[in-house]
mmCIF file of C-alpha atoms in Angstrom:
data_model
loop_
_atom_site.group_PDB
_atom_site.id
_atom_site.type_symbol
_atom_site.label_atom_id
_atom_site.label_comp_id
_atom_site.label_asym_id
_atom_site.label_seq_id
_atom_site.Cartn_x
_atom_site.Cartn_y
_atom_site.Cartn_z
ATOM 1 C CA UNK L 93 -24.484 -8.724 -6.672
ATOM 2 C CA UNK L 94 -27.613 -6.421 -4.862
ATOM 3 C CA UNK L 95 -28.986 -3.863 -6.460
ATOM 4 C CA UNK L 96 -27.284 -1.370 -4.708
ATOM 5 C CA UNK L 97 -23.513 -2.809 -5.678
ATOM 6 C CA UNK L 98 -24.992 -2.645 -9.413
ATOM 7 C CA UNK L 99 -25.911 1.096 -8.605
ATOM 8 C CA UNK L 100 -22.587 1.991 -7.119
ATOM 9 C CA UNK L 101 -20.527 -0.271 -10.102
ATOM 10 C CA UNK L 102 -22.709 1.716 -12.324
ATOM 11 C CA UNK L 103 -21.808 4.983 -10.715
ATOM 12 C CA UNK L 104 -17.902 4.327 -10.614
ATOM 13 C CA UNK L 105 -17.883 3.698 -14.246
ATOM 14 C CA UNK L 106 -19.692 7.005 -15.126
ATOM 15 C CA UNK L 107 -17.495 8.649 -12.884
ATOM 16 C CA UNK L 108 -14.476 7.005 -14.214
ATOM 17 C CA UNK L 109 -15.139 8.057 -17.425
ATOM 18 C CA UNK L 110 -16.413 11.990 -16.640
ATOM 19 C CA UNK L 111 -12.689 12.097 -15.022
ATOM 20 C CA UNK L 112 -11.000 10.442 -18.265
ATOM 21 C CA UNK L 113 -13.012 13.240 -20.165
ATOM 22 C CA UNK L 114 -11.963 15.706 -17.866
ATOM 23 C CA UNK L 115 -8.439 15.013 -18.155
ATOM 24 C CA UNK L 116 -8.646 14.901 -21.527
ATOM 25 C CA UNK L 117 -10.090 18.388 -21.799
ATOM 26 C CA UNK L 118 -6.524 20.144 -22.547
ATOM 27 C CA UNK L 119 -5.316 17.597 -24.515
ATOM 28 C CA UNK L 120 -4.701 17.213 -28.195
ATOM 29 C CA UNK L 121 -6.178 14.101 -29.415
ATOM 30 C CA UNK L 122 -4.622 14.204 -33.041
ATOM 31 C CA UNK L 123 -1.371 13.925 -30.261
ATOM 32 C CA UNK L 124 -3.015 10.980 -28.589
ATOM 33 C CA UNK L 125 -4.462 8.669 -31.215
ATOM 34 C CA UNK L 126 -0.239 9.402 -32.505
ATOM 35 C CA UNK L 127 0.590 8.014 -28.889
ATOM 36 C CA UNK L 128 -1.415 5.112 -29.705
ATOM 37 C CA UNK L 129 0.099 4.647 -32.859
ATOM 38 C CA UNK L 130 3.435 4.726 -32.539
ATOM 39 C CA UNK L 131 3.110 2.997 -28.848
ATOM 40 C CA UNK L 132 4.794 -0.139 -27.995
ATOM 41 C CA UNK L 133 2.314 -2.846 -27.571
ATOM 42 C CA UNK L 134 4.532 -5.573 -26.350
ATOM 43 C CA UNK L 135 5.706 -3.524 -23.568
ATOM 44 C CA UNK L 136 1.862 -3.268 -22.639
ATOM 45 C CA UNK L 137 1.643 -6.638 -23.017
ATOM 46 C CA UNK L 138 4.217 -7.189 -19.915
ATOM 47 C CA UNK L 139 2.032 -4.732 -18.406
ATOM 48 C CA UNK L 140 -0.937 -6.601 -18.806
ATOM 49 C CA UNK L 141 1.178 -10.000 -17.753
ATOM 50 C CA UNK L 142 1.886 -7.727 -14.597
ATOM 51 C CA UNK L 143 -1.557 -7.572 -13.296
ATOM 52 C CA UNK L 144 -2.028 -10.916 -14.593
ATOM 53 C CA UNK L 145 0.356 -12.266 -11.930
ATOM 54 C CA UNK L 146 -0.192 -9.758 -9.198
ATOM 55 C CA UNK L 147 -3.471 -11.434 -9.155
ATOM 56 C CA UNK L 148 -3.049 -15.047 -9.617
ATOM 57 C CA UNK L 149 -0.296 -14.634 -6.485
ATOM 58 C CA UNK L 150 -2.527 -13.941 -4.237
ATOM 59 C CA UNK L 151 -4.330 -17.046 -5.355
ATOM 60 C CA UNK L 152 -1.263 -19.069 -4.708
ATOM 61 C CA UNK L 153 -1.293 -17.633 -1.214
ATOM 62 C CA UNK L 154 -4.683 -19.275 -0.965
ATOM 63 C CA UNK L 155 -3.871 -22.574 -2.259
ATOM 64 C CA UNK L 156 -0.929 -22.407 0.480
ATOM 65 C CA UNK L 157 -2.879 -22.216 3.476
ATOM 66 C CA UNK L 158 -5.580 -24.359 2.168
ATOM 67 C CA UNK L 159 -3.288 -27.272 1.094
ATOM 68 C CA UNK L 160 -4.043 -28.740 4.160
ATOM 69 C CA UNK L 161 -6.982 -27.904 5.390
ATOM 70 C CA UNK L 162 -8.947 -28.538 1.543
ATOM 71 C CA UNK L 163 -6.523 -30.528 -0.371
ATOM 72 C CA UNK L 164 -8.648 -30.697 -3.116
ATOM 73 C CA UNK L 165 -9.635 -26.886 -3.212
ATOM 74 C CA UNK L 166 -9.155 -25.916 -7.055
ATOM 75 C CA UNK L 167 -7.087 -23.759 -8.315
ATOM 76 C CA UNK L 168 -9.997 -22.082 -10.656
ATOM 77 C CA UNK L 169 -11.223 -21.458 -7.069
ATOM 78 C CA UNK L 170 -8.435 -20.125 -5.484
ATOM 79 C CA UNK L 171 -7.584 -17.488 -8.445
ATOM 80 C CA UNK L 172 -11.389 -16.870 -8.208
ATOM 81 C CA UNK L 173 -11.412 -15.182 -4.959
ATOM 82 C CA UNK L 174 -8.672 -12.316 -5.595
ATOM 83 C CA UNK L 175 -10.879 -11.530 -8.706
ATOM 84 C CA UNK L 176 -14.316 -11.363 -6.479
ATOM 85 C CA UNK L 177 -11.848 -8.699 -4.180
ATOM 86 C CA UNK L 178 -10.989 -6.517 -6.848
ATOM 87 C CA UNK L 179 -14.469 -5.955 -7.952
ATOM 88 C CA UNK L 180 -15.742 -5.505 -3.864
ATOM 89 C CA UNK L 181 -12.814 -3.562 -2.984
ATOM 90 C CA UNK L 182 -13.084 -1.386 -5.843
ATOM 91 C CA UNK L 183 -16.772 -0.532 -5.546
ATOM 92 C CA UNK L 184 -16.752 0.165 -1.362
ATOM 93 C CA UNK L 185 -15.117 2.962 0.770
ATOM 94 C CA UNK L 186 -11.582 2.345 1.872
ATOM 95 C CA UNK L 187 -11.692 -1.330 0.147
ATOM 96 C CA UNK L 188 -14.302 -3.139 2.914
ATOM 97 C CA UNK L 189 -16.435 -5.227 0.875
ATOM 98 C CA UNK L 190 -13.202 -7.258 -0.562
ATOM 99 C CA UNK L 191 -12.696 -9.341 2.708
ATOM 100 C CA UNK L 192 -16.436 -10.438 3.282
ATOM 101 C CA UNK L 193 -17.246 -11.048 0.051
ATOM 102 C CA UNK L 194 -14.007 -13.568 -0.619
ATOM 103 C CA UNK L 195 -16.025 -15.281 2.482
ATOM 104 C CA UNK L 196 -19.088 -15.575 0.743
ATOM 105 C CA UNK L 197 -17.453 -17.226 -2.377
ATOM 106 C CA UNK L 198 -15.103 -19.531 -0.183
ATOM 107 C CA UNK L 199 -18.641 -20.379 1.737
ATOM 108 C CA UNK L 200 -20.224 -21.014 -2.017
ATOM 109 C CA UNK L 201 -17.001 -23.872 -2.532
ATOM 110 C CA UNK L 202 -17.885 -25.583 0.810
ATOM 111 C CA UNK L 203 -15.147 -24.522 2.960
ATOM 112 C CA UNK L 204 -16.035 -23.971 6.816
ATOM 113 C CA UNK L 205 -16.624 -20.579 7.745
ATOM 114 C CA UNK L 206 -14.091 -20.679 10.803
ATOM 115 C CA UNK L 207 -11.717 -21.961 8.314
ATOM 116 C CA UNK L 208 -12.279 -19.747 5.904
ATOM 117 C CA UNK L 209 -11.992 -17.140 7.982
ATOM 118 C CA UNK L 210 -9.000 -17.873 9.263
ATOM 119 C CA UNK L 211 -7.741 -18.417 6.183
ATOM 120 C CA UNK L 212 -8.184 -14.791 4.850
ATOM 121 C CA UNK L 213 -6.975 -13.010 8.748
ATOM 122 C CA UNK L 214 -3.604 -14.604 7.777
ATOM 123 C CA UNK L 215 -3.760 -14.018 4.246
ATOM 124 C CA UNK L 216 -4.786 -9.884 5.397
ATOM 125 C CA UNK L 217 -1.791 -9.986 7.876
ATOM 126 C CA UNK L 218 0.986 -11.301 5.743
ATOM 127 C CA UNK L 219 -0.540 -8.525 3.266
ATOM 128 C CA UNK L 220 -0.359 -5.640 5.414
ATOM 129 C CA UNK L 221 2.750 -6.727 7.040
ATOM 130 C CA UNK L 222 4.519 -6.514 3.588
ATOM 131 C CA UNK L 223 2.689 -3.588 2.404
ATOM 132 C CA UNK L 224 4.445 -1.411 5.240
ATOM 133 C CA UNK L 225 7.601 -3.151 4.773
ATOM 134 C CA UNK L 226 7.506 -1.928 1.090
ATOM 135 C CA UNK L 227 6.564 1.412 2.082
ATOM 136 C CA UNK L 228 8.988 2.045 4.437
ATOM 137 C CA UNK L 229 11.621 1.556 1.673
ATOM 138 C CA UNK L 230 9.487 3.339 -0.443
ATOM 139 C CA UNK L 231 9.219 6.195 1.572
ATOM 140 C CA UNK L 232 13.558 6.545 2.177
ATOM 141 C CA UNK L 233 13.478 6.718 -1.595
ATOM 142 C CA UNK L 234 10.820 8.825 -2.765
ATOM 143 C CA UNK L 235 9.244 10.412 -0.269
ATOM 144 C CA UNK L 236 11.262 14.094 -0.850
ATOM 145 C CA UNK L 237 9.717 13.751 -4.287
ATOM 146 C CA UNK L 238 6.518 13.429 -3.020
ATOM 147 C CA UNK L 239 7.051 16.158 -0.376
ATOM 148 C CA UNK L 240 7.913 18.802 -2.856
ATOM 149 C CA UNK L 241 4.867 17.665 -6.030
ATOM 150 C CA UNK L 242 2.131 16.544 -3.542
ATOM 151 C CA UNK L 243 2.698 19.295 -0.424
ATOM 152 C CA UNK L 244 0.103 18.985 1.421
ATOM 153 C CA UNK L 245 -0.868 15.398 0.418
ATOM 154 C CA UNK L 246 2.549 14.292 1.673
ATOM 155 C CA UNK L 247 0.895 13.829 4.802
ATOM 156 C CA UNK L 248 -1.863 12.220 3.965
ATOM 157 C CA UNK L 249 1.241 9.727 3.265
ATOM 158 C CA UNK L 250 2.315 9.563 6.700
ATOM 159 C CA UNK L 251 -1.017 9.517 7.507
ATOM 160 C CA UNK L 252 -1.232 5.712 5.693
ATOM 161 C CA UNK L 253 1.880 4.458 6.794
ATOM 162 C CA UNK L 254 0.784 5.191 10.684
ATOM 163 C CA UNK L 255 -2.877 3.645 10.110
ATOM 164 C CA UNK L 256 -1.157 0.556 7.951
ATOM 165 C CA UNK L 257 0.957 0.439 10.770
ATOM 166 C CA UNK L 258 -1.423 0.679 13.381
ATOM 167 C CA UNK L 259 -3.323 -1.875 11.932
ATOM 168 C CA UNK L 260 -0.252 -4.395 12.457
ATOM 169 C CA UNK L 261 0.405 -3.791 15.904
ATOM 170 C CA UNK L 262 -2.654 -3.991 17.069
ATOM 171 C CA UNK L 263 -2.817 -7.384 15.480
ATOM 172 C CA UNK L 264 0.188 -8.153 17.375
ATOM 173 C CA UNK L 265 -0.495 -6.993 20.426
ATOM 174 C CA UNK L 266 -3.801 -9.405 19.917
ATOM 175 C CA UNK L 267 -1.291 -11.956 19.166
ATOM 176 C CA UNK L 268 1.271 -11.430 22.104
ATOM 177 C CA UNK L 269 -0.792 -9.632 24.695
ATOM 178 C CA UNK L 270 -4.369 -10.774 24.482
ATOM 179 C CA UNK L 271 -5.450 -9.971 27.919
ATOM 180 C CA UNK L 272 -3.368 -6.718 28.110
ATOM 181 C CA UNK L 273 -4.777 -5.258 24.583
ATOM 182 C CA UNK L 274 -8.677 -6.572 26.015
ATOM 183 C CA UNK L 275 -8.277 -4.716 28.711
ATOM 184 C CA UNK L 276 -7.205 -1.766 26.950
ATOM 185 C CA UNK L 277 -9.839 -1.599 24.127
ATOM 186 C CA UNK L 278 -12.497 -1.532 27.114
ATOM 187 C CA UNK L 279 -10.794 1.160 28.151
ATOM 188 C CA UNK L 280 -10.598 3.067 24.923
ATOM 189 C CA UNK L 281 -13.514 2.305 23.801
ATOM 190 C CA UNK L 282 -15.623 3.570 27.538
ATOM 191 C CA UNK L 283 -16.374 7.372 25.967
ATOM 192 C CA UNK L 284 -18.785 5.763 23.518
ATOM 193 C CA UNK L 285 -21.266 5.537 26.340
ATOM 194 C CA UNK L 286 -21.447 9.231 26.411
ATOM 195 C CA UNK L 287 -22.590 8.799 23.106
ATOM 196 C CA UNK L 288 -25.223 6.188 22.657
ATOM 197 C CA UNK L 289 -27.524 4.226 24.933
ATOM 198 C CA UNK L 290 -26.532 1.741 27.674
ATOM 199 C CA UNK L 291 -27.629 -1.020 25.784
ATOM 200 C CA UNK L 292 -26.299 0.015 22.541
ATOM 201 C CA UNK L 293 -23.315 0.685 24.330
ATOM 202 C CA UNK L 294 -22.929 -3.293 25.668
ATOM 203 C CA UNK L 295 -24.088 -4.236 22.745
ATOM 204 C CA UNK L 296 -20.742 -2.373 20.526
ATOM 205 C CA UNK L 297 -18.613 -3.924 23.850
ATOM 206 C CA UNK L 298 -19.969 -7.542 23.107
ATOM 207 C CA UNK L 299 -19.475 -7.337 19.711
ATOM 208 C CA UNK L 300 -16.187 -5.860 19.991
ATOM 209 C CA UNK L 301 -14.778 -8.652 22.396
ATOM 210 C CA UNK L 302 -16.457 -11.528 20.395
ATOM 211 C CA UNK L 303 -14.195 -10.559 17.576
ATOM 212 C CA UNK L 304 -11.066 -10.023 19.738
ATOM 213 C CA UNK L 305 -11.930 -13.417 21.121
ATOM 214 C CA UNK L 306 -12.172 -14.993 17.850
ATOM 215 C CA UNK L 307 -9.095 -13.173 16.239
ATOM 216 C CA UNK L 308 -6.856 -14.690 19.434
ATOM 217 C CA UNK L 309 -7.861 -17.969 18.551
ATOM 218 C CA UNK L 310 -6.859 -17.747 14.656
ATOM 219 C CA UNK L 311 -4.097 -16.266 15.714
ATOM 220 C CA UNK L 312 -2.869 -19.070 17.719
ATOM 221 C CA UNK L 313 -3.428 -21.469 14.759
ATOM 222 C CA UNK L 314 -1.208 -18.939 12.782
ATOM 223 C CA UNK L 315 1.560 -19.283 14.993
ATOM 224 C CA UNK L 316 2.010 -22.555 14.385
ATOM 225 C CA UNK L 317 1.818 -22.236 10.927
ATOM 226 C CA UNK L 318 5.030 -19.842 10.672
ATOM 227 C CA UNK L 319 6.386 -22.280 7.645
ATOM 228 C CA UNK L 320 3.255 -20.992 5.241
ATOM 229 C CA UNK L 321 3.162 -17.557 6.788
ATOM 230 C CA UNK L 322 7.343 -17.051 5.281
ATOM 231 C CA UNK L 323 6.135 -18.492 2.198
ATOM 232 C CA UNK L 324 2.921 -16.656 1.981
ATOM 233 C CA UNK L 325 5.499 -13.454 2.819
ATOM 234 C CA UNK L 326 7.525 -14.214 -0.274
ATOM 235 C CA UNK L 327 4.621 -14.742 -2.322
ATOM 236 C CA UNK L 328 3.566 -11.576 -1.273
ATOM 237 C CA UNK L 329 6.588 -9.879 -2.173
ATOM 238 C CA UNK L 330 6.532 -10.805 -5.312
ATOM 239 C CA UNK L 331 2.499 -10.144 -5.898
ATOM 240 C CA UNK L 332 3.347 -6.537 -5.005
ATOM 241 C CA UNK L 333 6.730 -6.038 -7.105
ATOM 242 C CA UNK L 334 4.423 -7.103 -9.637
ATOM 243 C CA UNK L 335 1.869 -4.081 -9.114
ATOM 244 C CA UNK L 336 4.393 -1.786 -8.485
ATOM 245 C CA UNK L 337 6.124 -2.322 -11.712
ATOM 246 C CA UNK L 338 3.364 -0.894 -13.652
ATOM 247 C CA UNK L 339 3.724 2.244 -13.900
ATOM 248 C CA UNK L 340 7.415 1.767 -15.233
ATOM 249 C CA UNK L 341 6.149 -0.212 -18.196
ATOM 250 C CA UNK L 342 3.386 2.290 -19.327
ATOM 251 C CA UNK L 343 6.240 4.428 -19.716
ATOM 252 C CA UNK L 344 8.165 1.744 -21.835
ATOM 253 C CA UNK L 345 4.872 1.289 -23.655
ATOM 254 C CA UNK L 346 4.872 4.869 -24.763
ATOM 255 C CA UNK L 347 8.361 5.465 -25.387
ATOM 256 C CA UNK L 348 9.396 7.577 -22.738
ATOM 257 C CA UNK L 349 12.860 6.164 -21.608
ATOM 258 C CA UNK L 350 15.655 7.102 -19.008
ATOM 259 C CA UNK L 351 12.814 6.078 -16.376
ATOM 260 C CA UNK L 352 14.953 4.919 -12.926
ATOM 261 C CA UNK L 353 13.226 1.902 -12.209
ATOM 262 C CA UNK L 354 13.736 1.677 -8.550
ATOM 263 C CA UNK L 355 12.193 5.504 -8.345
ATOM 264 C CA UNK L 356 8.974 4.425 -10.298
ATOM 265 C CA UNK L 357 8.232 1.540 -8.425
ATOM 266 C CA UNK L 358 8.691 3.904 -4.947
ATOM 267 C CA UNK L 359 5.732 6.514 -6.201
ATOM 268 C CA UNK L 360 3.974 3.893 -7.423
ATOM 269 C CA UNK L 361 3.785 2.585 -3.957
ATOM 270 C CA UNK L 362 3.196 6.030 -2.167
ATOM 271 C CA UNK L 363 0.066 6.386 -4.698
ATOM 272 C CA UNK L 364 -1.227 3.111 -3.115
ATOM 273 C CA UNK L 365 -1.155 4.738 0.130
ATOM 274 C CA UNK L 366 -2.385 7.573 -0.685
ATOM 275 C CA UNK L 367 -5.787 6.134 -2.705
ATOM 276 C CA UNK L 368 -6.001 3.834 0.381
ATOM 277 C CA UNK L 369 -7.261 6.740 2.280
ATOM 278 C CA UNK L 370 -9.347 8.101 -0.031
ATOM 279 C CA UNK L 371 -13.559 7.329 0.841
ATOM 280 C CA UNK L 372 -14.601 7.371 -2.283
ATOM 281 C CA UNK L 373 -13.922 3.620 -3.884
ATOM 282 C CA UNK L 374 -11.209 2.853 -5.568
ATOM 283 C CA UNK L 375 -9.838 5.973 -4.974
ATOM 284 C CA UNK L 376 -11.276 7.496 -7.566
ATOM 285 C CA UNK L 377 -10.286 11.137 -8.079
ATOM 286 C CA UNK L 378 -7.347 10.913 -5.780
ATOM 287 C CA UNK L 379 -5.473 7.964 -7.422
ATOM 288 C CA UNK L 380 -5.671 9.800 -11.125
ATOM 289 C CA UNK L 381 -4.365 13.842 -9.638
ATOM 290 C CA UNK L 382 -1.509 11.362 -7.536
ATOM 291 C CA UNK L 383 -0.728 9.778 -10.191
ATOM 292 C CA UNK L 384 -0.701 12.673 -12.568
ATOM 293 C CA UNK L 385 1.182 15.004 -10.355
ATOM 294 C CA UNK L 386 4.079 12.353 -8.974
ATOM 295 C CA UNK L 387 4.592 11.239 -13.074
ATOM 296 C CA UNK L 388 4.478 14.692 -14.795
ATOM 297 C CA UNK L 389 8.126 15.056 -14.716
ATOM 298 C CA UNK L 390 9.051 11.721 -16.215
ATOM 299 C CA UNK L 391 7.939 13.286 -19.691
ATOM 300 C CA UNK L 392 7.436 16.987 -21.251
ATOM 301 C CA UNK L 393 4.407 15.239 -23.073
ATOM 302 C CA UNK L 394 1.513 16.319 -21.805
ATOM 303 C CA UNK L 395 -0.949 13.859 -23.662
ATOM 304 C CA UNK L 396 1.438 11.258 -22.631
ATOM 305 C CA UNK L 397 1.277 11.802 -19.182
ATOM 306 C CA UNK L 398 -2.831 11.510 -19.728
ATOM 307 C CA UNK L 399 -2.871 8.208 -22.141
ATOM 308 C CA UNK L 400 -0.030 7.134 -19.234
ATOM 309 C CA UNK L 401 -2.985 7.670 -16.243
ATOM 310 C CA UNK L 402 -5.647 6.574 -18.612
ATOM 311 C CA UNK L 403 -3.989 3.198 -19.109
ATOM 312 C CA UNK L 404 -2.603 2.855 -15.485
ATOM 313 C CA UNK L 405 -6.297 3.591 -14.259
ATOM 314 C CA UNK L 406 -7.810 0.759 -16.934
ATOM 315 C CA UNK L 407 -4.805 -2.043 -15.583
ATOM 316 C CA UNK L 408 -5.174 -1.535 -11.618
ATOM 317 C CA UNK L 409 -8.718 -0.749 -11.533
ATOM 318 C CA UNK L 410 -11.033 -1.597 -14.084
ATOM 319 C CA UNK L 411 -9.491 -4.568 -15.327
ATOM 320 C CA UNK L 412 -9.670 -6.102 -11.956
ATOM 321 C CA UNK L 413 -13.187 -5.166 -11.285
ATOM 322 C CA UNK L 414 -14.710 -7.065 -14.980
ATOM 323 C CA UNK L 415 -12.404 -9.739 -13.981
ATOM 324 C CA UNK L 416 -14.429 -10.154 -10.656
ATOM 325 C CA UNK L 417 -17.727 -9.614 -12.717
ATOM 326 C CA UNK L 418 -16.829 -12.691 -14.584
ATOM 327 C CA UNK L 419 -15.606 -14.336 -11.887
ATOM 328 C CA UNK L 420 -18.947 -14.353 -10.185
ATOM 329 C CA UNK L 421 -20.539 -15.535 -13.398
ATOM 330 C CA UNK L 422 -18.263 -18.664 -12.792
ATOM 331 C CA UNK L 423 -19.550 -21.548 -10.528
ATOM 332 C CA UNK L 424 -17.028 -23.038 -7.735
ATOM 333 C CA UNK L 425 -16.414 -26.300 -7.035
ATOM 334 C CA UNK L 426 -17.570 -27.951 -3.818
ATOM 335 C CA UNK L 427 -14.789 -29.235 -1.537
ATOM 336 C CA UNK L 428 -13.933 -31.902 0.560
ATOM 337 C CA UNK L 429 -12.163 -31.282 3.433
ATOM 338 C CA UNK L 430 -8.618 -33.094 4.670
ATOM 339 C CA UNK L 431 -10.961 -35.943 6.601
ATOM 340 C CA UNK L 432 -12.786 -36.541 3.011
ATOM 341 C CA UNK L 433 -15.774 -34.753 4.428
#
């Protein structure tokens, strides 16, 4: 990692831990450190196991759409790159550094770059594509809950699910109606001249079409791939069921029961959107007052609610970024391609 990723891990840590101190201001820790003691460790275990597997499906995803391409790609290789995401995604505004920097490690274990890169568009489609699908549900069954604890921040909700969304149609309207959607973005995109200089101008337009053009060619190597995109899609499923589960099992953990399942799992997954649109990485600020607010009335415990976000915080955050600090620290293997080369 740069310098500048150190100073920014660096920075999210000390600012992770003046909000843990913060929300611990209130709180009675003779009542905590009795949390702790009485809490029930093997339901944190599952927790743990949770995040475990939300990871290591999204490396099975890879090892799908590389089984053909990289036969021999390893699968210390493939559960490598989710790690090296967490720990980019969680240090850069809105999650941007995951995508290029899974690149950079798939370059480091020989793989083509116009393979790998098509390799993680399909991967980021199937994801997004199943991330609205889950919040649509989501938002039938929880989003009155939401509406009356969050105000306000409801919709920054809506907000998500229509730039999520966006994000998929455009994709599709790539897919189905290249020379349609061209034509459109250089329309759309014309009032940037008023802007910026000519040349800077063609220069954004160039850019801008180069990537069009090379996203309508991966995508017509996707659609003849539909077999791996279903089972990628299942995958997928299941890699998120496994996130949104979390919450519910922190709960289990410290004995607060009569927690509807189905209802956990929804917030959970309105919290996602919401962090999503916070700039500050990871979400940080945002995701803890979401998750603090949207919880609160799953227990009269007020320094179980905190231990509850404190632990949450440590599973979906921090535990993914020092798994992606170690993953770096481990050296991939070089590949051979489906030709032996």
């Amino acid at each position: 990692m740069s310098r500048k990723n150190w100073l920014v891990l660096t920075t999210m840590l000390l600012l992770g831990i003046g909000i843990f101190a913060y929300s611990l201001r209130d709180t009675n820790l003779q009542q905590i450190s009795a949390d702790l003691a009485t809490m029930n460790w093997g339901w944190f275990l599952v927790d743990l196991l949770c995040i475990c597997l939300y990871l290591i499906f999204e490396g099975v995803t890879v090892k799908i759409f590389m089984a053909n391409r990289y036969p021999n790609f390893t699968w210390k290789d493939a559960i490598r790159l989710p790690l090296i995401e967490q720990l980019f995604n969680g240090i850069t505004p809105f999650s941007t550094g995951g995508q290029p920097a899974q690149l950079v490690a798939m370059l480091q274990s020989g793989v083509d770059g116009g393979i790998a890169s098509s390799v993680l568009l399909m991967k980021f489609v199937v994801f997004q594509s199943m991330i609205v699908v889950n919040f649509v549900i989501s938002l039938l069954i929880g989003f009155h809950y939401i509406e009356e604890k969050l105000h306000v921040l409801a919709l920054l909700v809506i907000f998500g699910f229509v730039i999520h969304l966006s994000v998929i149609v455009a994709l599709l309207m790539v897919m189905y109606w290249y020379n349609f959607t061209k034509r459109l973005m250089n329309i759309v995109i014309k009032p940037v001249r008023w802007f910026v200089k000519e040349q800077r101008y063609q220069e954004i337009k160039d850019s801008l079409n180069e990537k069009l053009d090379s996203f309508y060619q991966e995508s017509i190597k996707m659609k003849s791939e539909y077999g791996k995109l279903v089972k990628v899609a299942v995958v997928t499923i299941l890699q998120l069921m496994a996130y949104y589960i979390i919450p519910y099992f922190i709960l289990l953990a410290l004995n607060v029961h009569g927690v509807s399942l189905i209802m956990a799992m929804s917030l959970h997954t309105l919290i996602f959107m919401i962090i999503s649109l916070f700039p500050i990485p990871g979400g940080t600020g945002g995701a803890e007052y979401s998750f603090a607010v949207l919880f609160t009335s799953f227990t009269t415990s007020h320094s179980k609610l905190v231990l509850a976000m404190l632990l949450w915080r440590i599973l979906t955050y921090y535990f993914g970024m020092f798994a992606g600090m170690f993953a770096l620290m481990v050296k991939p293997d070089k590949v051979k391609n489906s030709m032996g080369v």
